[in-house]
PDB file of C-alpha atoms in Angstrom:
ATOM      1  CA  GLN A   1     -37.835  44.029 123.461  1.00  0.00           C
ATOM      2  CA  PRO A   2     -36.859  47.084 125.577  1.00  0.00           C
ATOM      3  CA  LEU A   3     -36.016  48.991 122.376  1.00  0.00           C
ATOM      4  CA  HIS A   4     -39.437  48.161 120.911  1.00  0.00           C
ATOM      5  CA  GLU A   5     -41.158  49.335 124.075  1.00  0.00           C
ATOM      6  CA  ASP A   6     -39.117  52.568 124.225  1.00  0.00           C
ATOM      7  CA  LEU A   7     -37.671  51.568 127.619  1.00  0.00           C
ATOM      8  CA  VAL A   8     -34.049  52.057 126.543  1.00  0.00           C
ATOM      9  CA  ASP A   9     -32.450  54.197 123.862  1.00  0.00           C
ATOM     10  CA  VAL A  10     -29.513  51.898 123.105  1.00  0.00           C
ATOM     11  CA  ALA A  11     -29.038  48.167 123.571  1.00  0.00           C
ATOM     12  CA  PHE A  12     -25.680  46.427 123.573  1.00  0.00           C
ATOM     13  CA  LEU A  13     -25.416  42.850 122.418  1.00  0.00           C
ATOM     14  CA  SER A  14     -22.841  40.160 121.949  1.00  0.00           C
ATOM     15  CA  THR A  15     -23.464  37.293 119.575  1.00  0.00           C
ATOM     16  CA  LEU A  16     -21.700  34.526 117.688  1.00  0.00           C
ATOM     17  CA  GLY A  17     -21.225  35.135 113.991  1.00  0.00           C
ATOM     18  CA  GLN A  18     -22.928  38.044 112.284  1.00  0.00           C
ATOM     19  CA  VAL A  19     -25.413  40.476 113.795  1.00  0.00           C
ATOM     20  CA  HIS A  20     -28.753  39.876 112.095  1.00  0.00           C
ATOM     21  CA  CYS A  21     -31.372  42.590 112.316  1.00  0.00           C
ATOM     22  CA  ASP A  22     -34.393  42.356 110.063  1.00  0.00           C
ATOM     23  CA  GLN A  23     -36.166  45.307 111.691  1.00  0.00           C
ATOM     24  CA  PRO A  24     -35.883  48.326 109.358  1.00  0.00           C
ATOM     25  CA  PHE A  25     -36.546  50.764 112.216  1.00  0.00           C
ATOM     26  CA  LEU A  26     -33.441  49.635 114.130  1.00  0.00           C
ATOM     27  CA  GLY A  27     -29.919  50.869 113.559  1.00  0.00           C
ATOM     28  CA  VAL A  28     -26.950  48.616 114.272  1.00  0.00           C
ATOM     29  CA  ARG A  29     -23.260  49.383 114.637  1.00  0.00           C
ATOM     30  CA  VAL A  30     -20.682  46.650 115.143  1.00  0.00           C
ATOM     31  CA  LEU A  31     -18.278  47.716 117.869  1.00  0.00           C
ATOM     32  CA  ALA A  32     -15.874  44.775 117.969  1.00  0.00           C
ATOM     33  CA  THR A  33     -15.234  41.398 116.409  1.00  0.00           C
ATOM     34  CA  GLU A  34     -13.182  39.006 118.496  1.00  0.00           C
ATOM     35  CA  ARG A  35     -11.762  35.530 118.234  1.00  0.00           C
ATOM     36  CA  PHE A  36     -12.348  32.771 120.725  1.00  0.00           C
ATOM     37  CA  VAL A  37      -9.682  31.768 123.196  1.00  0.00           C
ATOM     38  CA  VAL A  38      -9.690  28.849 125.575  1.00  0.00           C
ATOM     39  CA  ALA A  39      -9.162  29.562 129.268  1.00  0.00           C
ATOM     40  CA  VAL A  40      -7.298  26.860 131.174  1.00  0.00           C
ATOM     41  CA  PRO A  41      -5.542  26.748 134.549  1.00  0.00           C
ATOM     42  CA  PRO A  42      -1.722  27.158 134.351  1.00  0.00           C
ATOM     43  CA  SER A  43      -1.189  23.489 135.272  1.00  0.00           C
ATOM     44  CA  HIS A  44      -3.259  22.260 132.311  1.00  0.00           C
ATOM     45  CA  PRO A  45      -1.211  20.550 129.530  1.00  0.00           C
ATOM     46  CA  LEU A  46      -2.683  22.922 126.912  1.00  0.00           C
ATOM     47  CA  ALA A  47      -1.261  25.929 128.773  1.00  0.00           C
ATOM     48  CA  ALA A  48       2.106  25.130 127.181  1.00  0.00           C
ATOM     49  CA  SER A  49       0.731  25.340 123.615  1.00  0.00           C
ATOM     50  CA  PRO A  50       0.630  28.712 121.847  1.00  0.00           C
ATOM     51  CA  THR A  51      -2.612  27.767 120.063  1.00  0.00           C
ATOM     52  CA  VAL A  52      -5.076  24.914 120.362  1.00  0.00           C
ATOM     53  CA  SER A  53      -7.725  23.423 118.135  1.00  0.00           C
ATOM     54  CA  LEU A  54     -11.205  22.523 119.275  1.00  0.00           C
ATOM     55  CA  GLY A  55     -10.281  18.879 118.770  1.00  0.00           C
ATOM     56  CA  ASP A  56      -7.487  19.320 121.343  1.00  0.00           C
ATOM     57  CA  LEU A  57     -10.225  19.887 123.922  1.00  0.00           C
ATOM     58  CA  ALA A  58     -11.819  16.478 123.312  1.00  0.00           C
ATOM     59  CA  GLY A  59     -12.609  14.748 126.578  1.00  0.00           C
ATOM     60  CA  GLU A  60     -12.397  17.958 128.623  1.00  0.00           C
ATOM     61  CA  THR A  61     -15.089  19.310 130.908  1.00  0.00           C
ATOM     62  CA  LEU A  62     -16.464  22.511 129.410  1.00  0.00           C
ATOM     63  CA  VAL A  63     -17.372  25.365 131.722  1.00  0.00           C
ATOM     64  CA  MET A  64     -19.927  27.689 130.157  1.00  0.00           C
ATOM     65  CA  LEU A  65     -22.782  30.042 130.910  1.00  0.00           C
ATOM     66  CA  GLY A  66     -26.023  28.245 131.629  1.00  0.00           C
ATOM     67  CA  ARG A  67     -28.609  27.896 128.893  1.00  0.00           C
ATOM     68  CA  GLU A  68     -30.996  30.020 130.973  1.00  0.00           C
ATOM     69  CA  VAL A  69     -28.530  32.943 130.680  1.00  0.00           C
ATOM     70  CA  CYS A  70     -28.702  32.921 126.868  1.00  0.00           C
ATOM     71  CA  VAL A  71     -30.149  30.072 124.827  1.00  0.00           C
ATOM     72  CA  TYR A  72     -28.637  31.333 121.547  1.00  0.00           C
ATOM     73  CA  TRP A  73     -25.091  31.637 122.944  1.00  0.00           C
ATOM     74  CA  HIS A  74     -25.277  28.250 124.685  1.00  0.00           C
ATOM     75  CA  ASP A  75     -26.575  26.329 121.675  1.00  0.00           C
ATOM     76  CA  HIS A  76     -24.317  27.978 119.096  1.00  0.00           C
ATOM     77  CA  LEU A  77     -21.199  27.596 121.232  1.00  0.00           C
ATOM     78  CA  LEU A  78     -21.833  23.879 121.686  1.00  0.00           C
ATOM     79  CA  ALA A  79     -22.564  23.489 117.954  1.00  0.00           C
ATOM     80  CA  MET A  80     -19.303  25.264 117.044  1.00  0.00           C
ATOM     81  CA  ALA A  81     -17.379  23.023 119.457  1.00  0.00           C
ATOM     82  CA  GLU A  82     -18.901  19.901 117.938  1.00  0.00           C
ATOM     83  CA  ARG A  83     -18.112  21.067 114.376  1.00  0.00           C
ATOM     84  CA  GLY A  84     -14.501  21.367 115.503  1.00  0.00           C
ATOM     85  CA  GLY A  85     -14.406  17.872 116.979  1.00  0.00           C
ATOM     86  CA  PHE A  86     -14.972  18.846 120.612  1.00  0.00           C
ATOM     87  CA  THR A  87     -17.795  17.090 122.358  1.00  0.00           C
ATOM     88  CA  PRO A  88     -17.363  17.906 126.048  1.00  0.00           C
ATOM     89  CA  HIS A  89     -16.893  15.003 128.447  1.00  0.00           C
ATOM     90  CA  ALA A  90     -19.122  16.961 130.831  1.00  0.00           C
ATOM     91  CA  VAL A  91     -20.454  20.495 131.167  1.00  0.00           C
ATOM     92  CA  ARG A  92     -20.361  22.700 134.251  1.00  0.00           C
ATOM     93  CA  TYR A  93     -22.570  25.757 134.224  1.00  0.00           C
ATOM     94  CA  ALA A  94     -22.001  29.203 135.663  1.00  0.00           C
ATOM     95  CA  GLY A  95     -24.462  32.059 135.974  1.00  0.00           C
ATOM     96  CA  GLU A  96     -21.996  34.772 134.983  1.00  0.00           C
ATOM     97  CA  LEU A  97     -18.516  35.208 133.542  1.00  0.00           C
ATOM     98  CA  GLY A  98     -16.712  35.812 136.841  1.00  0.00           C
ATOM     99  CA  ALA A  99     -17.981  32.539 138.272  1.00  0.00           C
ATOM    100  CA  LEU A 100     -17.095  30.751 135.032  1.00  0.00           C
ATOM    101  CA  LEU A 101     -13.476  31.967 135.240  1.00  0.00           C
ATOM    102  CA  THR A 102     -13.265  30.994 138.912  1.00  0.00           C
ATOM    103  CA  LEU A 103     -14.337  27.429 138.066  1.00  0.00           C
ATOM    104  CA  VAL A 104     -11.643  27.228 135.372  1.00  0.00           C
ATOM    105  CA  ALA A 105      -8.965  28.649 137.704  1.00  0.00           C
ATOM    106  CA  ALA A 106      -9.960  25.993 140.266  1.00  0.00           C
ATOM    107  CA  GLY A 107      -9.205  23.283 137.681  1.00  0.00           C
ATOM    108  CA  LEU A 108     -12.833  22.225 137.208  1.00  0.00           C
ATOM    109  CA  GLY A 109     -12.804  22.537 133.410  1.00  0.00           C
ATOM    110  CA  VAL A 110     -11.878  24.680 130.428  1.00  0.00           C
ATOM    111  CA  ALA A 111     -13.875  27.541 128.877  1.00  0.00           C
ATOM    112  CA  LEU A 112     -14.272  29.017 125.405  1.00  0.00           C
ATOM    113  CA  VAL A 113     -14.446  32.790 125.841  1.00  0.00           C
ATOM    114  CA  GLN A 114     -13.920  35.886 123.728  1.00  0.00           C
ATOM    115  CA  GLU A 115     -10.374  37.228 123.652  1.00  0.00           C
ATOM    116  CA  SER A 116     -11.192  40.435 125.596  1.00  0.00           C
ATOM    117  CA  THR A 117     -11.872  38.226 128.632  1.00  0.00           C
ATOM    118  CA  ARG A 118      -8.106  38.341 129.192  1.00  0.00           C
ATOM    119  CA  MET A 119      -8.567  41.915 130.435  1.00  0.00           C
ATOM    120  CA  LEU A 120     -11.080  40.878 133.090  1.00  0.00           C
ATOM    121  CA  ARG A 121      -9.004  38.357 134.940  1.00  0.00           C
ATOM    122  CA  ALA A 122      -5.634  36.739 134.439  1.00  0.00           C
ATOM    123  CA  ASP A 123      -4.741  35.331 137.861  1.00  0.00           C
ATOM    124  CA  GLY A 124      -4.892  31.551 137.868  1.00  0.00           C
ATOM    125  CA  LEU A 125      -5.684  31.409 134.144  1.00  0.00           C
ATOM    126  CA  VAL A 126      -3.898  30.967 130.844  1.00  0.00           C
ATOM    127  CA  PHE A 127      -5.613  31.973 127.594  1.00  0.00           C
ATOM    128  CA  ARG A 128      -4.745  30.308 124.295  1.00  0.00           C
ATOM    129  CA  GLU A 129      -6.015  31.138 120.828  1.00  0.00           C
ATOM    130  CA  VAL A 130      -8.387  28.593 119.295  1.00  0.00           C
ATOM    131  CA  SER A 131      -7.197  28.107 115.729  1.00  0.00           C
ATOM    132  CA  ASP A 132     -10.347  26.596 114.249  1.00  0.00           C
ATOM    133  CA  ALA A 133     -13.237  28.364 115.979  1.00  0.00           C
ATOM    134  CA  ASP A 134     -15.478  29.106 112.994  1.00  0.00           C
ATOM    135  CA  GLN A 135     -17.557  31.852 114.622  1.00  0.00           C
ATOM    136  CA  PRO A 136     -16.280  35.191 115.897  1.00  0.00           C
ATOM    137  CA  VAL A 137     -17.829  36.970 118.843  1.00  0.00           C
ATOM    138  CA  VAL A 138     -19.426  40.195 117.620  1.00  0.00           C
ATOM    139  CA  SER A 139     -20.369  43.040 119.959  1.00  0.00           C
ATOM    140  CA  ALA A 140     -22.730  45.708 118.667  1.00  0.00           C
ATOM    141  CA  ALA A 141     -24.968  48.607 119.613  1.00  0.00           C
ATOM    142  CA  MET A 142     -28.579  48.793 118.470  1.00  0.00           C
ATOM    143  CA  TRP A 143     -31.020  51.722 118.591  1.00  0.00           C
ATOM    144  CA  ARG A 144     -34.271  52.985 117.088  1.00  0.00           C
ATOM    145  CA  SER A 145     -33.084  54.689 113.895  1.00  0.00           C
ATOM    146  CA  GLY A 146     -35.914  57.230 113.868  1.00  0.00           C
ATOM    147  CA  ASP A 147     -35.386  58.392 117.451  1.00  0.00           C
ATOM    148  CA  PRO A 148     -35.102  62.231 117.405  1.00  0.00           C
ATOM    149  CA  SER A 149     -33.264  62.463 120.746  1.00  0.00           C
ATOM    150  CA  PRO A 150     -30.228  64.796 120.517  1.00  0.00           C
ATOM    151  CA  VAL A 151     -28.648  62.897 123.414  1.00  0.00           C
ATOM    152  CA  LEU A 152     -28.899  59.659 121.441  1.00  0.00           C
ATOM    153  CA  ALA A 153     -27.455  61.367 118.353  1.00  0.00           C
ATOM    154  CA  ARG A 154     -24.488  62.659 120.378  1.00  0.00           C
ATOM    155  CA  PHE A 155     -23.977  59.233 121.948  1.00  0.00           C
ATOM    156  CA  LEU A 156     -23.947  57.553 118.540  1.00  0.00           C
ATOM    157  CA  ASP A 157     -21.379  60.106 117.362  1.00  0.00           C
ATOM    158  CA  LEU A 158     -19.094  58.855 120.153  1.00  0.00           C
ATOM    159  CA  LEU A 159     -19.310  55.205 119.117  1.00  0.00           C
ATOM    160  CA  PRO A 160     -16.532  53.875 116.895  1.00  0.00           C
ATOM    161  CA  GLU A 161     -17.405  53.472 113.234  1.00  0.00           C
TER     162      GLU A 161
END
């Protein structure tokens, strides 16, 4: 919406699967595609495994961002978990990623997060690759393709191809 209303020149987004943009006046550049990892406390039995499957998480409490933070992310993450055989025993919600990781470090559940989350925080957490997550996390930039701003053009030149 802010792009449509000319409030911002560039929007950054993160989504599960592919970036879909059916607006011909918007440009999109994928910046990164990442796999999912599971975050667990070091004392968790899965911390000893190099990789885990979604089915290995069966019966666990899932810690995730609340649906009010992003409906799409919430619903698609739960659907991916269920396709992999993981129906959470319970769900704890956090309002942002830092709080989510703190809940996991406190032993209150496990979390499915993108692999770059490892760079944000490692204390009290172990991250393991999820072998059967069927959706990547895609980060992208989006802008109005007809915008004549030279600053925007220079900024786009700096983004990775």
